[in-house]
Each structure stands twice: as C-alpha cells, then as structure tokens.
C-alpha positions as CSV (number, residue, x, y, z in Angstrom):
1,M,-64.7,-108.2,-26.8
2,T,-63.4,-111.7,-26.2
3,T,-66.0,-114.3,-25.0
4,A,-63.6,-117.2,-25.1
5,L,-62.4,-116.6,-21.7
6,R,-62.5,-119.4,-19.1
7,F,-63.9,-118.5,-15.8
8,L,-63.5,-120.2,-12.4
9,I,-66.5,-119.6,-10.1
10,V,-65.6,-120.2,-6.4
11,D,-68.4,-120.4,-3.8
12,D,-69.2,-122.8,-1.0
13,F,-72.9,-122.5,-1.9
14,S,-73.7,-124.6,-5.1
15,T,-76.8,-122.5,-5.9
16,M,-74.7,-119.3,-5.9
17,R,-72.2,-120.9,-8.3
18,R,-75.0,-121.9,-10.6
19,I,-76.5,-118.4,-10.5
20,V,-73.1,-116.7,-11.3
21,R,-72.5,-119.3,-14.1
22,N,-75.8,-118.7,-15.7
23,L,-75.4,-115.0,-15.5
24,L,-72.0,-115.2,-17.2
25,K,-73.4,-117.5,-19.9
26,E,-76.3,-115.0,-20.4
27,S,-73.5,-112.2,-20.8
28,G,-71.7,-114.3,-23.4
29,F,-69.1,-116.1,-21.2
30,A,-70.1,-119.7,-21.6
31,D,-66.9,-121.3,-20.4
32,A,-66.8,-121.7,-16.7
33,D,-65.8,-124.2,-14.1
34,E,-66.6,-124.3,-10.4
35,A,-64.9,-124.9,-7.0
36,E,-66.5,-125.1,-3.7
37,D,-63.7,-123.5,-1.7
38,G,-60.3,-121.8,-2.0
39,V,-58.5,-125.1,-1.6
40,A,-60.3,-126.7,-4.6
41,A,-60.0,-123.5,-6.6
42,L,-56.3,-123.2,-6.1
43,N,-55.9,-126.9,-7.2
44,K,-57.9,-126.3,-10.3
45,L,-56.1,-123.0,-11.1
46,R,-52.7,-124.7,-10.9
47,N,-53.7,-127.7,-13.0
48,G,-55.9,-125.9,-15.6
49,K,-56.0,-122.8,-17.8
50,F,-58.3,-120.1,-16.5
51,D,-58.6,-116.4,-17.5
52,F,-60.8,-115.0,-14.7
53,V,-61.7,-115.8,-11.1
54,V,-65.1,-114.9,-9.4
55,T,-64.8,-115.9,-5.8
56,D,-66.9,-115.6,-2.7
57,I,-65.2,-114.2,0.4
58,N,-66.7,-116.3,3.2
59,M,-66.0,-120.0,2.6
60,P,-64.7,-122.9,4.7
61,N,-61.1,-124.3,4.4
62,M,-59.7,-121.3,2.5
63,N,-61.7,-118.0,2.2
64,G,-61.6,-115.6,-0.7
65,F,-59.1,-113.4,0.8
66,Q,-56.7,-116.3,1.4
67,L,-57.4,-117.6,-2.1
68,L,-56.6,-114.1,-3.5
69,S,-53.4,-113.9,-1.6
70,E,-52.3,-117.4,-3.0
71,I,-53.1,-116.4,-6.5
72,K,-51.1,-113.1,-6.2
73,K,-48.1,-115.0,-4.7
74,D,-48.0,-117.6,-7.6
75,D,-46.1,-116.4,-10.6
76,K,-48.2,-118.5,-12.9
77,L,-51.4,-117.2,-11.5
78,K,-50.8,-113.6,-10.3
79,H,-51.9,-112.1,-13.7
80,L,-55.5,-113.5,-13.3
81,P,-58.2,-110.9,-12.5
82,V,-60.0,-111.8,-9.3
83,L,-63.6,-110.5,-8.8
84,M,-64.6,-110.7,-5.1
85,V,-68.3,-111.5,-4.3
86,T,-69.7,-111.2,-0.8
87,A,-72.9,-110.8,1.0
88,E,-71.6,-108.1,3.3
89,A,-70.7,-104.6,2.1
90,R,-68.2,-104.0,4.8
91,K,-65.7,-101.2,4.1
92,E,-62.9,-103.1,5.6
93,D,-63.6,-106.0,3.2
94,I,-63.6,-103.7,0.2
95,V,-60.3,-102.1,1.3
96,A,-58.7,-105.5,2.0
97,A,-59.9,-106.9,-1.4
98,A,-58.4,-103.8,-3.2
99,Q,-55.1,-104.0,-1.2
100,G,-54.9,-107.7,-1.9
101,G,-54.9,-107.1,-5.6
102,A,-58.6,-107.9,-6.4
103,A,-59.7,-106.6,-9.7
104,G,-63.2,-105.8,-8.4
105,Y,-65.8,-106.3,-5.8
106,I,-69.5,-106.9,-5.8
107,V,-72.1,-107.4,-3.2
108,K,-74.9,-110.1,-3.2
109,P,-77.6,-110.1,-4.3
110,F,-76.5,-108.7,-7.7
111,T,-78.1,-108.5,-11.1
112,K,-76.7,-109.8,-14.5
113,A,-76.2,-106.1,-15.4
114,T,-74.0,-105.6,-12.4
115,L,-71.9,-108.7,-12.9
116,E,-71.5,-108.1,-16.7
117,E,-70.6,-104.5,-16.1
118,K,-68.0,-105.3,-13.6
119,V,-66.4,-108.1,-15.7
120,L,-66.3,-105.9,-18.8
121,L,-64.8,-103.1,-16.9
122,I,-62.1,-105.4,-15.6
123,L,-61.5,-106.9,-19.0
124,K,-61.2,-103.4,-20.5
125,K,-58.7,-102.3,-17.9
126,M,-56.7,-105.4,-18.7
127,G,-56.8,-104.6,-22.4
128,L,-58.9,-107.6,-23.3
C-alpha cells in the first residue's frame, strides 16, 4: 500500500476538513491539502499534483457534483478518484455520484474505519 499519495479535502466547513485530514493522517495518509469549495479545489487541482479528492457535496460557489463533473471533463484530472462525502444519504445523490464517476460515497458522520476502508478499497480498485 502506498501512503505517499496527496489528498485534496474539499468542504466549506473548516472543522470537517480538519477531521477528515486527521482521520487520513491516522490511516497513514499524511499528505493533504484543503479547499473550501469546488472553485478553490479546481484551482488547486489544476495548479498542483494530487492523487485523490475527498469532497463534500453541499458547498457554496461550486458543489461537489459540479466539482466532480469538472474533474471528469478535464483530461489532466479525470483519472483522479473522487470520494463524495455528504450529511444526507439520499438515494438520488448516491446514484448521481456513481453516474458522475465518483469512486465512492460516504455519509457523515463517519468513523476512521469507514473512511480508511473506503479509501483503501478505491486504491485497490485502481491498482495502487
């Protein structure tokens, strides 16, 4: 398993970004950056090097679905796995995430075990 992956955590709530960052660090993924919405995230993704995106769905300016769509349209970014995180377990959101090309979906609140399991499953599917 590779732990040298660079994560981008996207959430409009700074506490949630910190929680996700700490959970990833506890799981052995210490390299993470943060963005407060999809617009900021897209800018960072286009100007930096990232291996994995963990994004909230409900955010101002550009939500998680819009961000996912932009990532999948961009030839330089479309390979990135995107893990969607939301407070609502709405079936239509789960379907929309899957159809949009999201690598996975978790509902808040979640535990370190849930996040770690989902990230490792996605990495395994990608052959990393």
